[in-house]
Coordinates of C-alpha atoms and ligand atoms in Angstrom, one line a residue:
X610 CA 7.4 31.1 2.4
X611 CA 9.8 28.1 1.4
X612 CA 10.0 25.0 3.4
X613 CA 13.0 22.5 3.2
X614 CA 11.6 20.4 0.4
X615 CA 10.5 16.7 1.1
X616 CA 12.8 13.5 0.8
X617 CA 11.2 12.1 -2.4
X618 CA 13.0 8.9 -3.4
X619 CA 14.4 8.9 -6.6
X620 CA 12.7 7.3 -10.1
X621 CA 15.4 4.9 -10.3
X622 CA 14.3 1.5 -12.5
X623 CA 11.2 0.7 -14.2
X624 CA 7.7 1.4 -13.2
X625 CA 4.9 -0.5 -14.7
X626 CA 1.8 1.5 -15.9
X627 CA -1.3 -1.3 -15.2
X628 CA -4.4 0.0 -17.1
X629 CA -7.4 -1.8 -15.8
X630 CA -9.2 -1.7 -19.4
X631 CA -7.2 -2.2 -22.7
X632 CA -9.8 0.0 -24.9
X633 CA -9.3 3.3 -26.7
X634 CA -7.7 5.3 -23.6
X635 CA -5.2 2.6 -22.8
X636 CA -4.0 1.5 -26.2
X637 CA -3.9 5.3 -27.8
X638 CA -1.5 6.2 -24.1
X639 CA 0.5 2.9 -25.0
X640 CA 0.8 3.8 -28.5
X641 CA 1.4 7.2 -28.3
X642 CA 4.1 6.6 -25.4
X643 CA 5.9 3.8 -28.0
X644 CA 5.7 6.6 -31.1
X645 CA 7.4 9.1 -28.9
X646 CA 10.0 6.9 -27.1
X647 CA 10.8 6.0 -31.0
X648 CA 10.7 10.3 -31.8
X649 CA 8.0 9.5 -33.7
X650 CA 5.0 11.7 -32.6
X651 CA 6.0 14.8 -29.6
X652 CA 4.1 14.2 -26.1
X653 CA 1.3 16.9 -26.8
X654 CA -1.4 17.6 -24.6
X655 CA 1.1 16.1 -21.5
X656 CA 2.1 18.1 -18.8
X657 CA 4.7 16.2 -17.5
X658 CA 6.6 16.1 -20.9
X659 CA 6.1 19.5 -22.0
X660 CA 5.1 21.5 -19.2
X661 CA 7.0 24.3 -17.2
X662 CA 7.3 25.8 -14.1
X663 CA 8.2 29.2 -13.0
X664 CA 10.3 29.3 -10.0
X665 CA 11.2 32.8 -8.0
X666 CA 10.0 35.9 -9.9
X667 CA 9.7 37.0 -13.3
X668 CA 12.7 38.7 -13.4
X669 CA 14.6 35.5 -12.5
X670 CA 13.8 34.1 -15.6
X671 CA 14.0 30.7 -14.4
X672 CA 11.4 28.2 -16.1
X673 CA 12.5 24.8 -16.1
X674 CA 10.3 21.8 -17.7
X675 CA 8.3 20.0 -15.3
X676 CA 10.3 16.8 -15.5
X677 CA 13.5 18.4 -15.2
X678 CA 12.4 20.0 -11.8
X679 CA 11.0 17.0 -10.4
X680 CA 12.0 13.3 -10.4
X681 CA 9.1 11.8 -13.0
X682 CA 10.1 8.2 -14.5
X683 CA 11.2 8.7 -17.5
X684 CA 8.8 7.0 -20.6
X685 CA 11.6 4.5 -21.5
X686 CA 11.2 3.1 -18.1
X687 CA 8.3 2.4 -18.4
X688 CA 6.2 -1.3 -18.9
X689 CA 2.7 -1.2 -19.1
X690 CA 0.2 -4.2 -18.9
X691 CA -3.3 -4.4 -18.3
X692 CA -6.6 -6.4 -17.5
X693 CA -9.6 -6.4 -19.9
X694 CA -12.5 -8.7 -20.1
X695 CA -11.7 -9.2 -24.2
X696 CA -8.4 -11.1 -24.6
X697 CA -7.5 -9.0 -27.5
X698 CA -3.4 -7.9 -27.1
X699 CA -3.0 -4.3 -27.0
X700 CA -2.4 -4.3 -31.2
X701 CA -5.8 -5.7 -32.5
X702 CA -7.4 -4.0 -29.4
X703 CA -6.4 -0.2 -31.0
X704 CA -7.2 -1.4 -34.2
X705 CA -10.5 -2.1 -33.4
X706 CA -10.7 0.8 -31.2
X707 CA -9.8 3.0 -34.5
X708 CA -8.4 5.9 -32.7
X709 CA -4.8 5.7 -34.5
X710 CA -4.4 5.7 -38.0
X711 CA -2.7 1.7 -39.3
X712 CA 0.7 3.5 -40.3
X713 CA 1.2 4.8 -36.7
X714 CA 0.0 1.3 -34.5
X715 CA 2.5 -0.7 -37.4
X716 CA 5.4 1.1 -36.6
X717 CA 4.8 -0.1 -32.9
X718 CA 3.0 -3.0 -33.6
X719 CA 5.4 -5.8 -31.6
X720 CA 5.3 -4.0 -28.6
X721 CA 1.4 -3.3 -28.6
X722 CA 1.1 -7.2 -29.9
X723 CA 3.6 -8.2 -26.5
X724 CA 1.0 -6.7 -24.0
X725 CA -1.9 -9.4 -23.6
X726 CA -4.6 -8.2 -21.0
X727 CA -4.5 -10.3 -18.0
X728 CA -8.3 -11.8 -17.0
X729 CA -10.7 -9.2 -15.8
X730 CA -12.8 -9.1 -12.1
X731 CA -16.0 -8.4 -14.5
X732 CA -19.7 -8.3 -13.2
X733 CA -22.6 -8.1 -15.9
X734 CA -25.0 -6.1 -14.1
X735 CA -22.0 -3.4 -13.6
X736 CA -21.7 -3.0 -17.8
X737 CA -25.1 -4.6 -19.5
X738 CA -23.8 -3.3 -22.5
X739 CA -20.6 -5.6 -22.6
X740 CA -20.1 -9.3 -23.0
X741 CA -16.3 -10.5 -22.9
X742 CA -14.8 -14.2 -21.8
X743 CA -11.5 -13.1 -20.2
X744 CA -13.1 -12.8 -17.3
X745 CA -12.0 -14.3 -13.3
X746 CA -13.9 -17.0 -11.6
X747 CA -14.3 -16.7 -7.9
X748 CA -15.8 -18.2 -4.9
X749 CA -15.9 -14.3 -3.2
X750 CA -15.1 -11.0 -3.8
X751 CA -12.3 -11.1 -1.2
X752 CA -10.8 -14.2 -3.7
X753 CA -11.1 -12.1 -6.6
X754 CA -9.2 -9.3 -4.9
X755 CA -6.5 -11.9 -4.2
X756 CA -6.4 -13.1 -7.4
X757 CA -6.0 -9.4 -8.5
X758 CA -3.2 -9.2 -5.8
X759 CA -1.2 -11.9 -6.9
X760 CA -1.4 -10.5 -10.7
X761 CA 0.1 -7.3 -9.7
X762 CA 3.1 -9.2 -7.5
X763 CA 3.8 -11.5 -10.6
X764 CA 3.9 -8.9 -13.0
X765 CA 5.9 -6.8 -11.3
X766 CA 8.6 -9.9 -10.6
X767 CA 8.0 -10.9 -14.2
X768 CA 8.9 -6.7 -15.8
X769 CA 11.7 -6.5 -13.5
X770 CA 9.6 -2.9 -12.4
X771 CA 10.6 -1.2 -9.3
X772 CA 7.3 0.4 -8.6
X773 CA 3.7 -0.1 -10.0
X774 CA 0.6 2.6 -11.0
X775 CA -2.8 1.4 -11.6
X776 CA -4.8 3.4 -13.7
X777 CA -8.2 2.4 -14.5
X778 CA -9.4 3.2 -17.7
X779 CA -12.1 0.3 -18.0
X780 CA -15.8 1.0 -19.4
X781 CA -17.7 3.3 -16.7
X782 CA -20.4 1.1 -14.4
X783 CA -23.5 1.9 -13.2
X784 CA -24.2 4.8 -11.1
X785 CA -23.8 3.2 -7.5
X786 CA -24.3 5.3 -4.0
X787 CA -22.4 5.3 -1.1
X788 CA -24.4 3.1 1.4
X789 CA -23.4 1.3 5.0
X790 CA -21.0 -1.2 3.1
X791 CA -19.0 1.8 2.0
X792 CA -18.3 3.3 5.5
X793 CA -15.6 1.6 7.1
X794 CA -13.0 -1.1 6.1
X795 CA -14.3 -4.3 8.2
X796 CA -17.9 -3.5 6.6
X797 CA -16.3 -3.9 3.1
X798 CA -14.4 -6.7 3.8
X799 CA -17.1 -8.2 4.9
X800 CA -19.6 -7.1 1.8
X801 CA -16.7 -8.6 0.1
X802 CA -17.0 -12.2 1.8
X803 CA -20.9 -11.7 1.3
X804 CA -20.6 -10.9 -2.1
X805 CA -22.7 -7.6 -1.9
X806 CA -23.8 -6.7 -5.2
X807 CA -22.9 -3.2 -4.2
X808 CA -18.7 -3.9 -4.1
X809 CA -18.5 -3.1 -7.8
X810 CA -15.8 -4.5 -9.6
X811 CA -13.8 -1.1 -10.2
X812 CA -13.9 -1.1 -6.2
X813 CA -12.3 -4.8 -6.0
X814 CA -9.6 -3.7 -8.6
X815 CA -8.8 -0.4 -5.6
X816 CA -8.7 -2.6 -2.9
X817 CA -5.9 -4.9 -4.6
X818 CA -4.1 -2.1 -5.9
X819 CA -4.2 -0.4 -2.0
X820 CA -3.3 -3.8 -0.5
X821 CA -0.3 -4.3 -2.6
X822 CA 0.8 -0.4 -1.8
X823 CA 0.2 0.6 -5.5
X824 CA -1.3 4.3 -5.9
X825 CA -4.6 3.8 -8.0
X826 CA -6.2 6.8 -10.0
X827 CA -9.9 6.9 -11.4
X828 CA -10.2 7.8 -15.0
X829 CA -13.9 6.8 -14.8
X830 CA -17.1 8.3 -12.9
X831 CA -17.9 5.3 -11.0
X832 CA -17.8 5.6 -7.1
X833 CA -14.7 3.3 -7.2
X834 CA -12.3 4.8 -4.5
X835 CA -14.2 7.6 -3.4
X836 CA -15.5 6.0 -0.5
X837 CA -14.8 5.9 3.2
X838 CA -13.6 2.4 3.3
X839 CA -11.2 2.9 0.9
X840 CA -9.8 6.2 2.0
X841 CA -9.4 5.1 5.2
X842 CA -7.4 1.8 3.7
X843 CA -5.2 3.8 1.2
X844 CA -4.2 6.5 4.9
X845 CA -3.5 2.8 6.8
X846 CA -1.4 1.5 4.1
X847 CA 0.3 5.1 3.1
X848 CA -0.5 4.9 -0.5
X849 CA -1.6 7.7 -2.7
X850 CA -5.4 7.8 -5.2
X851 CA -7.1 10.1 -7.0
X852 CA -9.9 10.4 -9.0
X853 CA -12.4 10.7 -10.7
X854 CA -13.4 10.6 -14.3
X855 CA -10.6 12.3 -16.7
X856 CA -11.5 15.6 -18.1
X857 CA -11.5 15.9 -21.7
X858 CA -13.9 17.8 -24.3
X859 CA -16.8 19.4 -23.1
X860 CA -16.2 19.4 -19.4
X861 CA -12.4 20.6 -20.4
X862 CA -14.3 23.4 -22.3
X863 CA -16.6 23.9 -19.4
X864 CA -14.0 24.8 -16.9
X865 CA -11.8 26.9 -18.8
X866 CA -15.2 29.0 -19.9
X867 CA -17.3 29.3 -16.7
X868 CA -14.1 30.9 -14.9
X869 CA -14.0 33.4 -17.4
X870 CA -18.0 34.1 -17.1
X871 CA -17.9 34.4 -13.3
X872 CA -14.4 36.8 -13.5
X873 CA -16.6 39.3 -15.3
X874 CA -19.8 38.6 -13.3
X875 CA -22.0 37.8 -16.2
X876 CA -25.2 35.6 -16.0
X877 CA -26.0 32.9 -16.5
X878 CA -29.4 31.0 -17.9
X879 CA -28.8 28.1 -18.9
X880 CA -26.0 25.5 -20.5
X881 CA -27.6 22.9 -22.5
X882 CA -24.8 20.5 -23.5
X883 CA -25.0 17.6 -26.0
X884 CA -22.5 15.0 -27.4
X885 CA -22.6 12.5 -30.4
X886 CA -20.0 9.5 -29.9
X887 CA -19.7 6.5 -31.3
X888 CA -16.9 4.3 -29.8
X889 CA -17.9 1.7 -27.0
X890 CA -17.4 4.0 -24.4
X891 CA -20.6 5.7 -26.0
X892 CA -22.2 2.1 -26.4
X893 CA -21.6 1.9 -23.0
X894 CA -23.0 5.2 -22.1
X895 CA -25.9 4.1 -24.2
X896 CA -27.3 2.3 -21.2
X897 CA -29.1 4.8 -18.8
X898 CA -27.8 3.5 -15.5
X899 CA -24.3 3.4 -16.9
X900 CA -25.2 7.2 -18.3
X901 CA -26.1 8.2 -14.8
X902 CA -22.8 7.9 -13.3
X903 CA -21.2 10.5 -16.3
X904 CA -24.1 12.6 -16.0
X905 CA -23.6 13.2 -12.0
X906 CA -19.9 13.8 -12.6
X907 CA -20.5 16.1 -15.6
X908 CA -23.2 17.9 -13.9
X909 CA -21.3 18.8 -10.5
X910 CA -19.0 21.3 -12.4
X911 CA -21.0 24.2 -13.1
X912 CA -22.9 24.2 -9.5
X913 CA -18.9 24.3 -8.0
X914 CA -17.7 27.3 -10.3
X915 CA -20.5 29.8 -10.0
X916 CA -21.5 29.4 -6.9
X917 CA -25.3 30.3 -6.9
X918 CA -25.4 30.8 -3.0
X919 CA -22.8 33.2 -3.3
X920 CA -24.6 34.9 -6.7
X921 CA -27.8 34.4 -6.6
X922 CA -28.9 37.4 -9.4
X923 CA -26.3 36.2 -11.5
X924 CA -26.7 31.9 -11.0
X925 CA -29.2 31.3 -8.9
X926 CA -31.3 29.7 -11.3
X927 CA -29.5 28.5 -14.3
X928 CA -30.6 25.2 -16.1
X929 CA -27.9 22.9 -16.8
X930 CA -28.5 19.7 -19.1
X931 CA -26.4 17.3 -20.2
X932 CA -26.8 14.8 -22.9
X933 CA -24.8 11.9 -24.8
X934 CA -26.0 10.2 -28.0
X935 CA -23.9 6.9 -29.0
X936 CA -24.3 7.6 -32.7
X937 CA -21.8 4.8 -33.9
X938 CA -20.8 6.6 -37.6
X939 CA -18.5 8.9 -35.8
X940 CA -16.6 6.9 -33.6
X941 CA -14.4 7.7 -31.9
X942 CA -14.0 11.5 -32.8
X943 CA -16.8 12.9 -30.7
X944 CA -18.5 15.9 -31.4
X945 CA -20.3 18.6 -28.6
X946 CA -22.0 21.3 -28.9
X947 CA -23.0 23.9 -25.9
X948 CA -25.4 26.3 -26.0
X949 CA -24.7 29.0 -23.2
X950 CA -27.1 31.7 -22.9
X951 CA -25.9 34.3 -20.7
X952 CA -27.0 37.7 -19.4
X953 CA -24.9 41.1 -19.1
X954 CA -25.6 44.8 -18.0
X955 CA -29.1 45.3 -17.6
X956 CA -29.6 41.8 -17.4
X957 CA -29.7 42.2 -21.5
X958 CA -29.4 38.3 -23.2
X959 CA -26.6 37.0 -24.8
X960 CA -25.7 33.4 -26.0
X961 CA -22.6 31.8 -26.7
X962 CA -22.4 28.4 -28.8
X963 CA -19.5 26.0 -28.9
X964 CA -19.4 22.9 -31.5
X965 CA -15.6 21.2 -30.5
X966 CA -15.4 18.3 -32.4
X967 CA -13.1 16.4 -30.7
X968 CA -11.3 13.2 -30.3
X969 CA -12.0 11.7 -27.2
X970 CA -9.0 9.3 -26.6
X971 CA -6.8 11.9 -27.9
X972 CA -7.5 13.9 -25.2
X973 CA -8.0 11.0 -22.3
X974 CA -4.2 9.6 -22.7
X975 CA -2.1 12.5 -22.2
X976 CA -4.0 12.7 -18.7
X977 CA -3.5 9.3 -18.3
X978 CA -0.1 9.2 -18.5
X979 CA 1.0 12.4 -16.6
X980 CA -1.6 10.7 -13.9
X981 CA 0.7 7.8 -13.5
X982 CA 3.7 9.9 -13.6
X983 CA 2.8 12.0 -10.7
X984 CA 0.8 9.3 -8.6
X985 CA 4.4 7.2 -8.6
X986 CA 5.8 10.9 -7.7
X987 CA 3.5 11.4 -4.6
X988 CA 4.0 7.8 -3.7
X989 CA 8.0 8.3 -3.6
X990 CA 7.2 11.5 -1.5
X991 CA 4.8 9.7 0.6
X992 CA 2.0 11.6 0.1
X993 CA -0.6 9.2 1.2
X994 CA -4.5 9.3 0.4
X995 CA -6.5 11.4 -1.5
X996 CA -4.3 13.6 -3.9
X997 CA -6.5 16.5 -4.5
X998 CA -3.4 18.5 -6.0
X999 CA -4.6 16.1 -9.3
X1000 CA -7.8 17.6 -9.8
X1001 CA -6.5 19.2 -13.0
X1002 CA -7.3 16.3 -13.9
X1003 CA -10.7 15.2 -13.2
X1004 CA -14.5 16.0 -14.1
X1005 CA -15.0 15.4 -10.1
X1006 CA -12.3 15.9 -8.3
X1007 CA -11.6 13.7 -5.0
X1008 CA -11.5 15.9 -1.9
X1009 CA -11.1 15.1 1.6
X1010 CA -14.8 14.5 3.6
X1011 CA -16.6 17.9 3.7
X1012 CA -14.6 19.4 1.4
X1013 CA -16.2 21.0 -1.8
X1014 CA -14.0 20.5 -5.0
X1015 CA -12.4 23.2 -6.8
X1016 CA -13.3 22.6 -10.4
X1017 CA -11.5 25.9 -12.0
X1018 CA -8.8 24.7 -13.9
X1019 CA -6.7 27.6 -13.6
X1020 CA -6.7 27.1 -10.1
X1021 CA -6.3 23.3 -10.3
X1022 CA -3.3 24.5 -12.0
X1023 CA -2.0 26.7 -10.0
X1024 CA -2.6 24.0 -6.9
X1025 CA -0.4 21.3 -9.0
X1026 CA 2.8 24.0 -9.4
X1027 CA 2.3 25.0 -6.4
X1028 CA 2.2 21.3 -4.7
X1029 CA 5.2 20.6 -7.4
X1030 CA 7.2 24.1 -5.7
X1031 CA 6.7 23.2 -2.4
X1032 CA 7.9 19.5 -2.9
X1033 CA 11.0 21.0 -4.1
X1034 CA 11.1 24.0 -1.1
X1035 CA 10.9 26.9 -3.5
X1036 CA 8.4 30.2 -2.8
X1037 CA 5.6 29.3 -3.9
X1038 CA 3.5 31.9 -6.1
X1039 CA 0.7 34.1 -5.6
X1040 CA 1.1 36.4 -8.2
X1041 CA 0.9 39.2 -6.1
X1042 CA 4.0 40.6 -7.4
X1043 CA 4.2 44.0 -5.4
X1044 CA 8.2 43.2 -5.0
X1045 CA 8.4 44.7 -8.8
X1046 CA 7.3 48.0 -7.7
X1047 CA 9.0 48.8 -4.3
Ligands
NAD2427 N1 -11.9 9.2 -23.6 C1 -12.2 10.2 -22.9 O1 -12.2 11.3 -23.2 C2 -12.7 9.9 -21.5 C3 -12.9 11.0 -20.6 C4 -13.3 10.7 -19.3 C5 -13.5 9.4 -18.9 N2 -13.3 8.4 -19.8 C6 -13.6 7.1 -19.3 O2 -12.5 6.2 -19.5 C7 -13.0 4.9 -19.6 C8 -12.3 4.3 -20.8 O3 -12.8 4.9 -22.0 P1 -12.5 4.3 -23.4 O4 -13.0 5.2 -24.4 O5 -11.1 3.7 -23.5 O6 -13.5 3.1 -23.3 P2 -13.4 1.6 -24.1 O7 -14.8 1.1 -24.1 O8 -12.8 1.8 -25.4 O9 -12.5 0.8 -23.2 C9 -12.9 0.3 -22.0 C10 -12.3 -1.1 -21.8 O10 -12.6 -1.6 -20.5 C11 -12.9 -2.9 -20.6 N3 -13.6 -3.3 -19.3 C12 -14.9 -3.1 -18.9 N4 -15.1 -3.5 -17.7 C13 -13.9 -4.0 -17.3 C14 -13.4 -4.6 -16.1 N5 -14.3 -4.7 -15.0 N6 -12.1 -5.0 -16.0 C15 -11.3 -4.8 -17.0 N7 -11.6 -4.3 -18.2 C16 -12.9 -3.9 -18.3 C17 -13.8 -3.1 -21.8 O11 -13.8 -4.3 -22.3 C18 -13.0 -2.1 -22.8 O12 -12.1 -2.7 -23.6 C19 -14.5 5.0 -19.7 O13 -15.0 4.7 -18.4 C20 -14.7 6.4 -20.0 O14 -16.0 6.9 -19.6 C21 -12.9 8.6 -21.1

């Protein structure tokens, strides 16, 4: 079952992180990267740091850590910079995101003061919500794309950095659907030269990043690079993206639960689902056009894992609802509660509740930064396009056209070791294990 292994150049000199968005995702995974560079904090909830991988059978005993089986840059290579619309540096920005405690962002406060957000491609109607003044000023679309462009060359001249990531981590826009602009790369550009209010400005930032060869990932539910235009671009130019919007709390929850459900083939009635948060992010979400894009990414989980076509006694008529209140005395530390009612033998009712109170940030930068780690990974072994092996990651993972997603996360993990195994050419493993018994 092995294959030779691909040629996957090596991590050798810097690689700059660029986080479109310098708010509580981006400065607690700049933070957090300085405290553990410095041994303050460990890398927890990452992966790439403090994941492993089985290789051969059981009996091998062979489980390296992820990073030491593949080449991953290692975090003191790394420089990170961002754009935001607030000119805040990355410092003031997580103290007024109040994710970290003071004590922590001091102990790294030069390097978080250092990292000043370059000027945003910003469009009002996109984020009603937000009102910032570091913000570009263009004639076009296609002329704020080059600005972008020329950003990412400079800064990666200026850092000295080998290779670049682009992450975006900025507030999530307004629910926007794929129409005619979206279906091919001339009919963008063009939209672009028109300024066609349906380019957002998370799709401008996508189409720099492709154009200068820089693998971009989603961390938000907007359309963004999800659509044909920019699929087809990132094949052309052999560069890697993934998306979209990073799962954390409830939908985390969600997909480790409803594989569990299905395995046993219990019913299912109905998942009501709500969250109080009150960081922007929630301000944001306040706005119901804004809300709509979460609510279709949050929504599409449950309909992937139980399948009601397949089961229609068990889910062929569940409710699912999903709700977010911005309820500002809490911050940052969210809190969600489910209510699951399900059905067993003799179709006798059962209900399961969950109250996870969370911390939302906490949970995004991990994700973040293994994101960057293995999108500058697949770059280096030229995966180009859509990296669906990084669904693990998402609330709606980007597949290839026609494709549904797989949403279970044990699979989704199972997909990542296995893409990581036959990088490397080792077996990769099914678990089916007969070889013990012959
Ligand atoms: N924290 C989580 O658990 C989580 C999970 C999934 C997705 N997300 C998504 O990640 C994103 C970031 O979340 P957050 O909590 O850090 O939000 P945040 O509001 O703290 O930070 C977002 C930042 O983006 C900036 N911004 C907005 N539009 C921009 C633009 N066009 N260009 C550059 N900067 C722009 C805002 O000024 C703000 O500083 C959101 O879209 C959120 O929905 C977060």
């Amino acid at each position: 079952m092995a294959n030779k292994g691909v040629d996957i150049a090596p991590a050798e000199g810097k690689l700059g992180i660029l986080l479109v968005g310098l708010g509580a995702v981006s400065t607690t995974l700049v933070a957090g990267v300085e405290a553990i560079k410095r041994g303050i904090s460990q890398p927890i909830g990452s992966l790439t740091q403090m994941g492993t991988i089985r290789l051969g059978k059981r009996t091998d005993n062979n489980v390296p850590k992820i990073k030491d089986f593949v080449p991953l840059a290692n975090l003191d290579d790394i420089v990170f910079g961002a754009w935001d619309i607030f000119s805040d540096n990355a410092y003031d920005a997580a103290m007024n995101a109040g994710v970290l405690e003071k004590d922590l962002l001091n102990q790294v406060s030069e390097q978080l003061a250092s990292l000043k957000p370059m000027a945003a491609v910003f469009e009002q109607n996109y984020v009603k919500r937000l009102h910032g003044e570091n913000v570009k000023e263009g004639k076009n679309k296609m002329e704020l794309a080059e600005q972008l462009i020329e950003d990412i060359a400079k800064f990666k001249t200026d850092n000295g950095c080998d290779r670049l990531v682009i992450v975006w981590a900025a507030s999530t826009e307004i629910y926007v659907e794929e129409s005619e602009v979206h279906t091919s790369i001339e009919a963008f550009e063009k939209a672009m030269y028109d300024n066609d209010s349906r380019i957002a400005p998370s799709m401008i930032y996508a189409y720099a990043a492709i154009k200068s060869g820089v693998p971009f990932a989603n961390g938000a539910p907007n359309l963004t690079v999800d659509i044909p235009a920019l699929t087809q671009l990132a094949d052309q130019h052999k560069v890697a993206i993934c998306g979209k919007d990073f799962k954390t709390g409830q939908t985390l929850m969600k997909t480790i639960l409803a594989p569990g459900l299905k395995s046993r083939m219990l019913g299912l009635d109905g998942w009501y689902s709500t969250n109080i948060l009150g960081n922007r992010d929630g301000e944001v979400l306040d706005d119901p056009e804004n809300f709509k894009s979460k609510e279709v990414s949050k929504l599409s989980v449950l309909e992937h894992i139980f399948q009601p076509e397949v089961y229609p006694d068990l889910y062929g008529q569940f409710s699912h609802v999903v709700r977010i209140n911005y309820y500002p005395p809490r911050g940052d530390n969210k809190e969600g509660w489910d209510n699951i009612d399900i059905f067993g033998w003799l179709g006798y009712k059962m209900q399961i509740k969950i109250d996870f109170l969370c911390r939302d940030s906490i949970l995004a930068a991990p994700l973040a930064l293994d994101l960057a780690l293995f999108m500058d990974l697949a770059q280096r072994a030229n995966m180009k396009g859509v990296q669906e092996w990084l669904s693990f990651y998402f609330k709606a993972p980007q597949t290839a056209p026609g494709l549904y997603p797989e949403h279970d996360i044990f699979i989704q993990l199972m997909k990542l070791k296995n893409t990581l195994r036959h990088l490397k050419g080792e077996d990769l493993i099914t678990h089916l294990g007969l070889e013990y018994y012959d």
